[in-house]
Amino acid sequence: MQVNADGEDTESERAEVHFLAALLDELMRKVLSAGVLTQAELNEVEAAAAKRVGGVPRAW
């Protein structure tokens, strides 16, 4: 990970993270609309990911 002199993420690093988050969001929406996973299953995936990174899960 690239950081600046203060130990913070660089702009390019943040842009990459935002791109990956948007990509994942679109993939999850497609998985839901295609009926591959149910809304409850997507909520389980979201909860597991949030727990892993220490965040708050979003509701699908």
PDB file of C-alpha atoms in Angstrom, residues 11-60:
ATOM      1  CA  GLU A  11      -5.247   9.262  -3.706  1.00  0.00           C
ATOM      2  CA  SER A  12      -4.609   6.441  -6.181  1.00  0.00           C
ATOM      3  CA  GLU A  13      -4.971   3.846  -3.434  1.00  0.00           C
ATOM      4  CA  ARG A  14      -8.318   5.322  -2.347  1.00  0.00           C
ATOM      5  CA  ALA A  15      -9.496   5.427  -5.959  1.00  0.00           C
ATOM      6  CA  GLU A  16      -8.678   1.741  -6.366  1.00  0.00           C
ATOM      7  CA  VAL A  17     -10.562   0.833  -3.191  1.00  0.00           C
ATOM      8  CA  HIS A  18     -13.607   2.829  -4.347  1.00  0.00           C
ATOM      9  CA  PHE A  19     -13.478   1.124  -7.750  1.00  0.00           C
ATOM     10  CA  LEU A  20     -13.330  -2.332  -6.154  1.00  0.00           C
ATOM     11  CA  ALA A  21     -16.203  -1.491  -3.808  1.00  0.00           C
ATOM     12  CA  ALA A  22     -18.349  -0.292  -6.727  1.00  0.00           C
ATOM     13  CA  LEU A  23     -17.464  -3.390  -8.733  1.00  0.00           C
ATOM     14  CA  LEU A  24     -18.431  -5.667  -5.864  1.00  0.00           C
ATOM     15  CA  ASP A  25     -21.684  -3.766  -5.388  1.00  0.00           C
ATOM     16  CA  GLU A  26     -22.597  -4.256  -9.056  1.00  0.00           C
ATOM     17  CA  LEU A  27     -21.699  -7.950  -8.927  1.00  0.00           C
ATOM     18  CA  MET A  28     -23.834  -8.503  -5.832  1.00  0.00           C
ATOM     19  CA  ARG A  29     -26.774  -6.721  -7.485  1.00  0.00           C
ATOM     20  CA  LYS A  30     -26.446  -8.958 -10.558  1.00  0.00           C
ATOM     21  CA  VAL A  31     -26.202 -12.082  -8.377  1.00  0.00           C
ATOM     22  CA  LEU A  32     -29.392 -11.013  -6.580  1.00  0.00           C
ATOM     23  CA  SER A  33     -31.307 -10.139  -9.761  1.00  0.00           C
ATOM     24  CA  ALA A  34     -30.236 -13.399 -11.433  1.00  0.00           C
ATOM     25  CA  GLY A  35     -31.545 -15.369  -8.471  1.00  0.00           C
ATOM     26  CA  VAL A  36     -28.156 -16.951  -7.754  1.00  0.00           C
ATOM     27  CA  LEU A  37     -28.337 -15.867  -4.108  1.00  0.00           C
ATOM     28  CA  THR A  38     -31.295 -14.684  -2.058  1.00  0.00           C
ATOM     29  CA  GLN A  39     -31.426 -11.359  -0.261  1.00  0.00           C
ATOM     30  CA  ALA A  40     -30.900 -13.205   3.036  1.00  0.00           C
ATOM     31  CA  GLU A  41     -27.805 -14.935   1.640  1.00  0.00           C
ATOM     32  CA  LEU A  42     -26.384 -11.617   0.417  1.00  0.00           C
ATOM     33  CA  ASN A  43     -26.982 -10.177   3.888  1.00  0.00           C
ATOM     34  CA  GLU A  44     -25.014 -13.111   5.333  1.00  0.00           C
ATOM     35  CA  VAL A  45     -22.128 -12.429   2.932  1.00  0.00           C
ATOM     36  CA  GLU A  46     -22.208  -8.735   3.815  1.00  0.00           C
ATOM     37  CA  ALA A  47     -22.238  -9.491   7.562  1.00  0.00           C
ATOM     38  CA  ALA A  48     -19.293 -11.877   7.265  1.00  0.00           C
ATOM     39  CA  ALA A  49     -17.263  -9.346   5.260  1.00  0.00           C
ATOM     40  CA  ALA A  50     -18.085  -6.519   7.669  1.00  0.00           C
ATOM     41  CA  LYS A  51     -17.076  -8.657  10.632  1.00  0.00           C
ATOM     42  CA  ARG A  52     -13.795  -9.508   8.956  1.00  0.00           C
ATOM     43  CA  VAL A  53     -12.835  -5.888   8.315  1.00  0.00           C
ATOM     44  CA  GLY A  54     -14.452  -4.422  11.423  1.00  0.00           C
ATOM     45  CA  GLY A  55     -17.167  -2.473   9.634  1.00  0.00           C
ATOM     46  CA  VAL A  56     -20.931  -2.219   9.700  1.00  0.00           C
ATOM     47  CA  PRO A  57     -22.793  -4.460   7.226  1.00  0.00           C
ATOM     48  CA  ARG A  58     -25.121  -2.907   4.680  1.00  0.00           C
ATOM     49  CA  ALA A  59     -28.578  -4.391   4.190  1.00  0.00           C
ATOM     50  CA  TRP A  60     -29.403  -5.934   0.829  1.00  0.00           C
TER      51      TRP A  60
END
